Tab-separated table of C-alpha atoms and ligand atoms in Angstrom:
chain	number	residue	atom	x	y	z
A	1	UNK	CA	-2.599	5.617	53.773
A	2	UNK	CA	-5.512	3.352	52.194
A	3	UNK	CA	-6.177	4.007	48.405
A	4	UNK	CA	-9.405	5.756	47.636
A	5	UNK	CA	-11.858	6.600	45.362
A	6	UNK	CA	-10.535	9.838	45.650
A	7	UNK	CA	-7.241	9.236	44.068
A	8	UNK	CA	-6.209	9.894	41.101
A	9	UNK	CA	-6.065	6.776	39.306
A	10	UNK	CA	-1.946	5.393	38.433
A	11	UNK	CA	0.074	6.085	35.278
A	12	UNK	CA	-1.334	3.428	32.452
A	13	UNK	CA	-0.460	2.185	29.091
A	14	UNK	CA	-1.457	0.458	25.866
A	15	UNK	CA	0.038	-1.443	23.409
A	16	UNK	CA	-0.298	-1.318	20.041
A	17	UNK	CA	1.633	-2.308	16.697
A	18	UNK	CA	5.087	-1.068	16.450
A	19	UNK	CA	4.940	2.140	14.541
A	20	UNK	CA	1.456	3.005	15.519
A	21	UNK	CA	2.242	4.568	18.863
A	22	UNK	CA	1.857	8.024	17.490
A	23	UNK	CA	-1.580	7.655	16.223
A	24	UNK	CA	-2.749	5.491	19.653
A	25	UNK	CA	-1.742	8.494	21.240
A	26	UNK	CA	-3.460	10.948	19.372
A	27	UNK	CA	-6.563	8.605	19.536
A	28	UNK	CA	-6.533	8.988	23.458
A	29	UNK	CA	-5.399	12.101	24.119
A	30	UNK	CA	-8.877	13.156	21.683
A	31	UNK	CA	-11.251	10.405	22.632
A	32	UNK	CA	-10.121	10.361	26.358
A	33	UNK	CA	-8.407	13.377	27.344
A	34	UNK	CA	-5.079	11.147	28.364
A	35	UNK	CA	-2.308	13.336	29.135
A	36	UNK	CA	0.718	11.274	27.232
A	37	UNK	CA	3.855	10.901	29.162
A	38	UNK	CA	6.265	8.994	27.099
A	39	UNK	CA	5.493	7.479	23.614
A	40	UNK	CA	7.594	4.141	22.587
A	41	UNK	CA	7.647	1.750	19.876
A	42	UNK	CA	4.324	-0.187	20.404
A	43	UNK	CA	3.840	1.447	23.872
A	44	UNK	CA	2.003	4.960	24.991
A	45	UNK	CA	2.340	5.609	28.855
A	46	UNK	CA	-0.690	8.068	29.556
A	47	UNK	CA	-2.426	9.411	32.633
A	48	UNK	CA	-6.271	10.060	33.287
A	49	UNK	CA	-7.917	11.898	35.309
A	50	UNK	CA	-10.639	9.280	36.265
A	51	UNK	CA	-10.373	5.583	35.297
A	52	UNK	CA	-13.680	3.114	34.129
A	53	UNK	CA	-14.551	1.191	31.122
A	54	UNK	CA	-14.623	3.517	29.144
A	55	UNK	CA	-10.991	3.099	28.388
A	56	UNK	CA	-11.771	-0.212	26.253
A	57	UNK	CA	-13.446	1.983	23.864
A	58	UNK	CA	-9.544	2.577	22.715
A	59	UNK	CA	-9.853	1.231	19.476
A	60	UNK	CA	-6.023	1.733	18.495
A	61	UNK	CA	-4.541	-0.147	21.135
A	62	UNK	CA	-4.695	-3.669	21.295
A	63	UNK	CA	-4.218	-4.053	25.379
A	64	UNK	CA	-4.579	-1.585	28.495
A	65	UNK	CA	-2.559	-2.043	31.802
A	66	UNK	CA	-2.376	-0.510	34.977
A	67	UNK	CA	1.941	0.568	34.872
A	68	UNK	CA	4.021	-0.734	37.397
A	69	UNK	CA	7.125	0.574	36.458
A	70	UNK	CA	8.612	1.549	33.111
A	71	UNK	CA	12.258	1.964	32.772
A	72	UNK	CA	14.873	2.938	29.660
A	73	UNK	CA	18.015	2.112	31.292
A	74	UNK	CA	18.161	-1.523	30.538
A	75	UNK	CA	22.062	-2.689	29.819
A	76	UNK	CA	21.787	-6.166	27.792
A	77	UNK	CA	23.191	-7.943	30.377
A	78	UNK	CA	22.104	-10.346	33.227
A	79	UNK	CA	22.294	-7.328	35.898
A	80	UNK	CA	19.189	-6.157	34.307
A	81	UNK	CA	17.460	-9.277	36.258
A	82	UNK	CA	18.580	-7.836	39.582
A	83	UNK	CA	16.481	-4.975	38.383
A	84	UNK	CA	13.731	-6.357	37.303
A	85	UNK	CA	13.424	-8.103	40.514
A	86	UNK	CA	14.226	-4.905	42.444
A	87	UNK	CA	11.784	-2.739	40.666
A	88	UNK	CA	8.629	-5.166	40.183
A	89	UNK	CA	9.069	-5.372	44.485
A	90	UNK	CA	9.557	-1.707	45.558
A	91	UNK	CA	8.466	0.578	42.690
A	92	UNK	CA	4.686	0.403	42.336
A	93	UNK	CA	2.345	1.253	45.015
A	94	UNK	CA	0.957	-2.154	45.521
A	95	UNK	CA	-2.144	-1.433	47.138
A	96	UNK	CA	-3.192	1.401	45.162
A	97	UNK	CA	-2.942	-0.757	41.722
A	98	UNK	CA	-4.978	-3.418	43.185
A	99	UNK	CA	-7.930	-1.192	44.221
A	100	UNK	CA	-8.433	0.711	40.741
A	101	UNK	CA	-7.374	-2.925	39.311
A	102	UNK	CA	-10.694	-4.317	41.295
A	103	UNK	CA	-12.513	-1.174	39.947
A	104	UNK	CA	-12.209	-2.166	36.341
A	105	UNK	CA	-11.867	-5.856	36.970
A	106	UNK	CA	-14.015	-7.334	40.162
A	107	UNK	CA	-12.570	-10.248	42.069
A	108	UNK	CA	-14.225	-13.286	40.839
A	109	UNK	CA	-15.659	-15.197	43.328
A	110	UNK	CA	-13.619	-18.152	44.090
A	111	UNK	CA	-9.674	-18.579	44.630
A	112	UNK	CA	-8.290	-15.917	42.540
A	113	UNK	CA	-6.070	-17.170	39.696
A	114	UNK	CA	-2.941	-15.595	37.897
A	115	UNK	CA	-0.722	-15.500	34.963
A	116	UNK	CA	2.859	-13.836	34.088
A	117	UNK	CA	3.825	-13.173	30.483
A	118	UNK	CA	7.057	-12.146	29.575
A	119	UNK	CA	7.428	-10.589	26.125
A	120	UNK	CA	11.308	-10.145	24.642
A	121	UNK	CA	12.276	-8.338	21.615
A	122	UNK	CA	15.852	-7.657	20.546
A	123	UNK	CA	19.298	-9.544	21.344
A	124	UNK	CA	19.990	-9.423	25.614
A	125	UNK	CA	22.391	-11.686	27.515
A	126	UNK	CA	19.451	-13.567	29.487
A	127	UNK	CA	16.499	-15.818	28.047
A	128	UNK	CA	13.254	-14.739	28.430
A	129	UNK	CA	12.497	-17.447	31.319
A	130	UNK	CA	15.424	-15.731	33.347
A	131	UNK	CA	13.194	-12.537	32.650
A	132	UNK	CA	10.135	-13.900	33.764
A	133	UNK	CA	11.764	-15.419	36.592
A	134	UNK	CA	13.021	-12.244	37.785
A	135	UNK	CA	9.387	-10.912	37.638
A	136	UNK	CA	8.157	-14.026	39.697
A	137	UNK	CA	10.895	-13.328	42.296
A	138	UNK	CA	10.199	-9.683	42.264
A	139	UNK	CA	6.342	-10.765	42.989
A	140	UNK	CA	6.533	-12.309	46.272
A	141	UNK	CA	4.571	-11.044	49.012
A	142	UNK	CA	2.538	-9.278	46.900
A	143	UNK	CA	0.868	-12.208	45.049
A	144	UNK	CA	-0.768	-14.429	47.757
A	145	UNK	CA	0.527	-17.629	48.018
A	146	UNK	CA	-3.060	-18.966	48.033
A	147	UNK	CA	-3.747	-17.681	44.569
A	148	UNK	CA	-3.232	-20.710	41.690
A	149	UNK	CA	-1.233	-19.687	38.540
A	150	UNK	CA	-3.189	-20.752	35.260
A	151	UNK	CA	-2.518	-20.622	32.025
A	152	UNK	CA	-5.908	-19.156	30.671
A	153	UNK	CA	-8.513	-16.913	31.749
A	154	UNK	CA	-6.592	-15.595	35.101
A	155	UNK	CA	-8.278	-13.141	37.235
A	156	UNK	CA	-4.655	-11.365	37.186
A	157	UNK	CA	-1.899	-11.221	34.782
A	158	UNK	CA	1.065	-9.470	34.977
A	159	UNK	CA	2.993	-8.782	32.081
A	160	UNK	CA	6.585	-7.362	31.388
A	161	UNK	CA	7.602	-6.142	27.644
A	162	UNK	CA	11.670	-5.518	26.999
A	163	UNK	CA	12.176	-4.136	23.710
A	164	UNK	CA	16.053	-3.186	23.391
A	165	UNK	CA	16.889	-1.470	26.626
A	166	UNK	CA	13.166	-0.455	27.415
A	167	UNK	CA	10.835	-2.385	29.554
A	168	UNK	CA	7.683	-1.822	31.051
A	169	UNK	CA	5.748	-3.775	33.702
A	170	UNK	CA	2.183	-3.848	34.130
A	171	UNK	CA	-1.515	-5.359	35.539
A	172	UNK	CA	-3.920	-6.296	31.984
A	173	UNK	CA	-6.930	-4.403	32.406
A	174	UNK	CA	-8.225	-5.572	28.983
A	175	UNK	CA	-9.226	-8.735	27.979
A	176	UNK	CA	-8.967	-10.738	24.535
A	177	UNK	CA	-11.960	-9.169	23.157
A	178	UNK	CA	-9.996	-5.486	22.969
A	179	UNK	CA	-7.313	-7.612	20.704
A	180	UNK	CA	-9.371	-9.921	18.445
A	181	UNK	CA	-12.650	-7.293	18.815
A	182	UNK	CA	-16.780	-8.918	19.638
A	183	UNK	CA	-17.517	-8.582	15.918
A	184	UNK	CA	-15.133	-10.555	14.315
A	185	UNK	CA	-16.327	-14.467	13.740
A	186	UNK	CA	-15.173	-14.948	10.261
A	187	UNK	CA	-11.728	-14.838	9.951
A	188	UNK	CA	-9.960	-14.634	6.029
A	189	UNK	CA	-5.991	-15.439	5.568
A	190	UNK	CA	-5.344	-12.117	4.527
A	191	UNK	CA	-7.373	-9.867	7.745
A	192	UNK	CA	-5.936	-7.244	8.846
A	193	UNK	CA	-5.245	-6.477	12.417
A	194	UNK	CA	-8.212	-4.495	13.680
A	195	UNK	CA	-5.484	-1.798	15.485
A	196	UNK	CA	-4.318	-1.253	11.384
A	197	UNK	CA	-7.776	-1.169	10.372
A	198	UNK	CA	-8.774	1.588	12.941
A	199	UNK	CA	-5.972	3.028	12.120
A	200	UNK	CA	-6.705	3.688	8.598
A	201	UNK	CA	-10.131	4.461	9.933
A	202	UNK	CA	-8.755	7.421	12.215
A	203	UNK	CA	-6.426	9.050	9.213
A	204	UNK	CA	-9.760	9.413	7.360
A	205	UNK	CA	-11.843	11.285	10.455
A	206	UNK	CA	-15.041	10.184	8.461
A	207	UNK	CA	-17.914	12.253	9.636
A	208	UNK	CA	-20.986	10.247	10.790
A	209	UNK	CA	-22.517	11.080	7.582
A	210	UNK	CA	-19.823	10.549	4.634
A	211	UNK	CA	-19.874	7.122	3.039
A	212	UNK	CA	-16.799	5.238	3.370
A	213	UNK	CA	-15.809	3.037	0.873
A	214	UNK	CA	-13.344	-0.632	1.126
A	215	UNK	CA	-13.216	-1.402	-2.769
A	216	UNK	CA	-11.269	-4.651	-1.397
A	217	UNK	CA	-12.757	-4.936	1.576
A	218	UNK	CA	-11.894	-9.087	2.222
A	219	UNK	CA	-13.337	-10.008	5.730
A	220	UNK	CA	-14.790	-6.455	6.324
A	221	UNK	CA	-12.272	-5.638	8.884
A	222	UNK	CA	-12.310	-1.834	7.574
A	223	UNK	CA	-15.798	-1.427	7.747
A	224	UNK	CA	-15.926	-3.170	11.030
A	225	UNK	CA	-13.840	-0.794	12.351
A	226	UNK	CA	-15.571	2.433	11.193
A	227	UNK	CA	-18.933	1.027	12.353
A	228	UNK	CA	-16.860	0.327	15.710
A	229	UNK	CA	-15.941	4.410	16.156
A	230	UNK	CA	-19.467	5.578	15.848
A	231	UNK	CA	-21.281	2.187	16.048
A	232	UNK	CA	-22.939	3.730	13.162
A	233	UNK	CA	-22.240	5.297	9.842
A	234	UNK	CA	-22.665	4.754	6.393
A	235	UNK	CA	-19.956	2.496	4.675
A	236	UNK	CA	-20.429	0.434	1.313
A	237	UNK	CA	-17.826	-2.394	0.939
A	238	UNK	CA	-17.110	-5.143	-2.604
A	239	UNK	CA	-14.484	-8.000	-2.916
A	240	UNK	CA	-14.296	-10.267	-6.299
A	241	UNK	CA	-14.946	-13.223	-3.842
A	242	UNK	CA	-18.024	-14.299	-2.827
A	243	UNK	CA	-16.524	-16.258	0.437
A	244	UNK	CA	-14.641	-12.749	1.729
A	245	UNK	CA	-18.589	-11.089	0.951
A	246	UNK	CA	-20.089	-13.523	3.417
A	247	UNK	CA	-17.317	-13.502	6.145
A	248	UNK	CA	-17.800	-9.464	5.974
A	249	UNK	CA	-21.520	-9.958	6.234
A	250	UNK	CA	-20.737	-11.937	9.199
A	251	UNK	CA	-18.486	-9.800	10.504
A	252	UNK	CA	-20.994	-6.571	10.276
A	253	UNK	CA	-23.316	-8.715	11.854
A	254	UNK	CA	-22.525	-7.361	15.200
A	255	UNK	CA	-23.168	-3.818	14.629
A	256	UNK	CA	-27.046	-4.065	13.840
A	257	UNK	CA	-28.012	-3.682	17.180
A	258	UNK	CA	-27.134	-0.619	17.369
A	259	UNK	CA	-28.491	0.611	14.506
A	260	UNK	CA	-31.763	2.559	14.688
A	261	UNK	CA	-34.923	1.175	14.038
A	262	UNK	CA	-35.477	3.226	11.344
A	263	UNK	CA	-32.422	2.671	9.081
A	264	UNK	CA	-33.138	0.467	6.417
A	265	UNK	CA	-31.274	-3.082	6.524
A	266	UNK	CA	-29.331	-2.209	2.968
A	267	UNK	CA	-27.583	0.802	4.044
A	268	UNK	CA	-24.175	-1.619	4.728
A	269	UNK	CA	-24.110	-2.412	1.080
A	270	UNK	CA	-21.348	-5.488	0.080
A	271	UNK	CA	-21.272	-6.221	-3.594
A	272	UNK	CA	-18.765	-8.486	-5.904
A	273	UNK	CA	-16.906	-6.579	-7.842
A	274	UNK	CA	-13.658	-6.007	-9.545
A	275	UNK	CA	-12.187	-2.752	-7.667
A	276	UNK	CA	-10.277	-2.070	-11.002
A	277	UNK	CA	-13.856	-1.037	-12.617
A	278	UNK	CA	-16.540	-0.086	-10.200
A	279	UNK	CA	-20.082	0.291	-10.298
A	280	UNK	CA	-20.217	3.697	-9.137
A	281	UNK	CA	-20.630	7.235	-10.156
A	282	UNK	CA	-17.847	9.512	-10.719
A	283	UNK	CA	-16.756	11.427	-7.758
A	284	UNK	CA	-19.391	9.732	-5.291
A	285	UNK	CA	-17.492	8.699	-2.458
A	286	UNK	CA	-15.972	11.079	-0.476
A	287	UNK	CA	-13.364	8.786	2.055
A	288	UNK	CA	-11.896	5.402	0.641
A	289	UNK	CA	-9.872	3.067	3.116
A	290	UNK	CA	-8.447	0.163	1.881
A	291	UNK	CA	-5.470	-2.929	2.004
A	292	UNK	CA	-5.290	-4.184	-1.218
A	293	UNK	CA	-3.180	-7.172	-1.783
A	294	UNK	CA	0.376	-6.499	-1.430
A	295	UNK	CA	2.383	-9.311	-2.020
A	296	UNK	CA	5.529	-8.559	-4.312
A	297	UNK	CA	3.696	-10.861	-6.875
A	298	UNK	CA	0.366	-11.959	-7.111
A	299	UNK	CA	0.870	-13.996	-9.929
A	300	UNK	CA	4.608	-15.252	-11.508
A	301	UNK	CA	3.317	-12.676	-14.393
A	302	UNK	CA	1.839	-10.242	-12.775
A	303	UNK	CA	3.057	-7.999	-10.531
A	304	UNK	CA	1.568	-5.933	-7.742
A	305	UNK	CA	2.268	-2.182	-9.197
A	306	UNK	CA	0.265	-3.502	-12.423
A	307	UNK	CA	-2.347	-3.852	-10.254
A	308	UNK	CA	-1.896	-0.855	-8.202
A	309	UNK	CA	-2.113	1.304	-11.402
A	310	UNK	CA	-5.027	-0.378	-12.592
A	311	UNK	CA	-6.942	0.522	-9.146
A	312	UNK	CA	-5.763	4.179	-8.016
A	313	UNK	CA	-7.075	5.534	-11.584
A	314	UNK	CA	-10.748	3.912	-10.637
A	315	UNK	CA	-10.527	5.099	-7.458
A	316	UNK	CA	-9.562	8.685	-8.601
A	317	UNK	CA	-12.495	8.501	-10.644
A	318	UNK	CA	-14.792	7.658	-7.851
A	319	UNK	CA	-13.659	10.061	-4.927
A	320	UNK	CA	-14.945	13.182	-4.744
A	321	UNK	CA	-12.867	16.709	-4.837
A	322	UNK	CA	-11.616	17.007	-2.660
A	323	UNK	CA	-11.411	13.693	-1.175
A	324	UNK	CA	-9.775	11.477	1.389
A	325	UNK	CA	-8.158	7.890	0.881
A	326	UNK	CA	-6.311	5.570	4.053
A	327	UNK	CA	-4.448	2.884	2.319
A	328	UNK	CA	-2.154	0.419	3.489
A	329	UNK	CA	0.789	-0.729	1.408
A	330	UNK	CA	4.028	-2.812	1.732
A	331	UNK	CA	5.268	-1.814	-1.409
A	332	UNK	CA	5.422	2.454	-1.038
A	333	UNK	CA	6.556	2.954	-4.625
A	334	UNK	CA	4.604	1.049	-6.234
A	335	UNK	CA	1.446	2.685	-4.844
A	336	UNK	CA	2.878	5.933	-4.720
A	337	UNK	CA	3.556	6.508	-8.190
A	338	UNK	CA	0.168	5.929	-9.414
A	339	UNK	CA	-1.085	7.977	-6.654
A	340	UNK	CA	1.156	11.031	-7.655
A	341	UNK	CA	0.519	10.573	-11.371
A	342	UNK	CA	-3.173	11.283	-10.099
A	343	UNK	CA	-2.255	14.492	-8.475
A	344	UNK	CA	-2.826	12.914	-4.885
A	345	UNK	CA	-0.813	14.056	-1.754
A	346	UNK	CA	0.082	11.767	0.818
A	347	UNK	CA	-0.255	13.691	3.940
A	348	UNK	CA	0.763	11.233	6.807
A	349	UNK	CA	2.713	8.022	6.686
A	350	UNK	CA	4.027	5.757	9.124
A	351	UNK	CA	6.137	2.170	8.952
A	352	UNK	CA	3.999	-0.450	10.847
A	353	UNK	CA	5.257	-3.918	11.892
A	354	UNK	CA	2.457	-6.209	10.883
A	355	UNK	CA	3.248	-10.096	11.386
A	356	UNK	CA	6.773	-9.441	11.317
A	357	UNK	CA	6.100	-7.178	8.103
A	358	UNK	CA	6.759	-3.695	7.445
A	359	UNK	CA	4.081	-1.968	6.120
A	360	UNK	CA	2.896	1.466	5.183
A	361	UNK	CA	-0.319	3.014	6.347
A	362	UNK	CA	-0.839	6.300	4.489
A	363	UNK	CA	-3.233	9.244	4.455
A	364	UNK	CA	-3.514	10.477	0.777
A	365	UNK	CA	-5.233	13.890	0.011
A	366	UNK	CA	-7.249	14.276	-3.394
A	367	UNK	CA	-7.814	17.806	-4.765
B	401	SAM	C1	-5.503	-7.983	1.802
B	401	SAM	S1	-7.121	-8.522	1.469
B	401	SAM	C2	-8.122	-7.387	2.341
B	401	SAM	C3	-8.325	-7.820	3.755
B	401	SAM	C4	-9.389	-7.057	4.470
B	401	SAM	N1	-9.028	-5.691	4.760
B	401	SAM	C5	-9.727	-7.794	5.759
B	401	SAM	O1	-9.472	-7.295	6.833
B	401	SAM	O2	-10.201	-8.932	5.656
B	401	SAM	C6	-7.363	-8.070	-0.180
B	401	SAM	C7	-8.710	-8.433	-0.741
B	401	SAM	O3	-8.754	-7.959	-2.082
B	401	SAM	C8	-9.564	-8.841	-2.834
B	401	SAM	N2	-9.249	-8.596	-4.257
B	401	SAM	C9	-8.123	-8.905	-4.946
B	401	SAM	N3	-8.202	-8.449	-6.192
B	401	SAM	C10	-9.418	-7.831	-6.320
B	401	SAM	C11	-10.068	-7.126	-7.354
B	401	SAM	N4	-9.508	-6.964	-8.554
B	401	SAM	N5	-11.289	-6.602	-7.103
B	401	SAM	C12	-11.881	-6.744	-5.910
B	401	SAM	N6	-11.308	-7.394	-4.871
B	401	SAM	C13	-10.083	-7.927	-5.067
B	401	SAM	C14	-9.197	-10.207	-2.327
B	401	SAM	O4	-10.224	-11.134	-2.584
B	401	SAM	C15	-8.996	-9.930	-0.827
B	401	SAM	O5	-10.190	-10.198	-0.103
């Protein structure tokens, strides 16, 4: 039988950070209607019940594929190349990939190019080439021999992800842009990963009209990201450096064409200030997201929980009642403390793997 418009499109999945799964699946389950099938450290398998671009407005997961096959049987040891092999030949339905693959993707003109990537996490008794190998074996036939393998830009990758005994094979539907996002030019050491910044932005649910507030808002990464849900709202964003002001500015630079005519240019406020004492009226700002510096030290004499209960006071002051703050942390206590002492709740948590970093992105309740 020939695949069809009228089918329904395959199983997918998206990546994300490890420890964000949960919230990438809420995100399309709401914003997409996904059904979610299984829900894995940096993976969500989920089905649709039509496929088109509109899956790149995911703003939570950091790549989309087409799945293959998915397994959690792995054993650790080098018969799980056998099965790789075995699986990446028989289990998916070949043709019907390729046709919603072309869908999303068109053929470019030309001889089509492709690429294999072979991510590894966790101790096994085979390299990573032996894994990626296995995929390449379990690929012929189905790849064309006339098709050139490249490095960059392929019209086709493949990619398998083992994490412990888990592995799941796909076809990329995304490009880089889902990952490193249109806006951002201006790049500071300390960016966050958009996923963690959308994340934050989807514990807050900001309505179009509440103001959301970065107090340390570095390369604008944040307030990129809440712009990037609504391609609107109203966020106001400060930094004691004028170079992370200007990369922001930059980085917000994107959104103004979709603004409406009539909104005035300052609505995107970005001002230099210390976040410890802010300009602002008492209970004016109703959601706060933020990731303030969280080295153990920021100075040999100063250490980050001085500086954490210098800022959650100011920001207490500032947030209305009741009011909503998304902050992300590697240090828990010493946030949490101050937080408490000001009578906030924290109402979701989750441990995220950021650069090889655990961190915690939090959803804190004011009164
Ligand atoms: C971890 S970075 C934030 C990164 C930002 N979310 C991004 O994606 O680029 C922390 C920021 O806090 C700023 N900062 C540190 N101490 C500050 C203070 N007392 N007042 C205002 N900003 C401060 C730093 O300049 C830095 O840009």
């Amino acid at each position: 039988m020939h695949a069809g418009k009228t089918d329904s499109p395959p199983a997918l999945y998206l990546m994300t950070l490890p420890g964000l799964e949960t919230l990438a699946a809420e995100e399309a389950a709401q914003r997409l209607g996904a059904e979610i099938k299984r829900v894995h450290k940096g993976v969500v398998v989920f089905r649709l019940h039509s496929l088109n671009r509109e899956i790149f407005r995911l703003r939570l997961a950091e790549d989309v594929f087409l799945l293959l096959w998915g397994t959690d049987q792995l054993t650790y040891r080098a018969r799980d190349l056998d099965l790789i092999e075995t699986w990446t030949s028989r289990e998916p339905d070949w043709e019907r990939v390729w046709y919603w693959h072309h869908q999303i993707r068109p053929r470019p003109r030309g001889k089509p190019t492709y690429h294999l990537v072979c991510q590894m996490y966790g101790e096994h008794g085979y390299r990573r080439v032996d894994a990626l190998e296995a995929l390449a074996r379990g690929l012929r036939g189905k790849i064309p021999g006339s098709w050139r393998p490249v490095e960059e830009d392929a019209a086709v990758e493949i990619w398998l992800t083992i994490r412990g005994k888990t592995a799941v094979c796909g076809l990329r539907l995304s490009d880089a842009t889902m990952r490193h996002r249109e806006y951002k030019v201006e790049h500071l050491p300390a960016s966050l990963r958009p996923v963690a910044a959308a994340a934050l932005i989807w514990l807050v649910q900001p309505d179009p009209s509440e103001l959301v507030l970065d107090p340390m808002c570095g390369a604008g990464t944040i307030l990129a990201e809440r712009l990037g849900f609504a391609r609107a709202g109203r966020i106001l964003g400060g930094d004691r450096e004028w170079s992370a002001l200007r990369a922001a500015r930059a980085n917000l630079e994107y959104f103004r064409r979709f603004r409406p005519a009539e909104e005035d240019q300052y609505s995107w406020p970005l001002l230099r200030w210390d976040a410890r004492r802010l300009p602002l009226a008492a209970k004016s700002v109703p959601v706060l997201a933020c990731n303030p510096p969280y080295g153990k030290q920021i100075s040999p004499d100063e250490d980050i929980g001085l500086l954490y209960r210098e800022l959650v006071p100011e920001w207490h002051r500032v947030l209305t009642s009741p009011g909503r703050a998304a902050i992300l942390v590697a240090d828990w206590e010493a946030f949490a403390h101050p937080a408490e002492r000001c009578g906030w709740q924290c109402r979701r948590r989750y441990r995220v793997l950021l650069l090889g970093q655990e961190v915690w992105l939090t959803l804190w309740h004011k009164r």
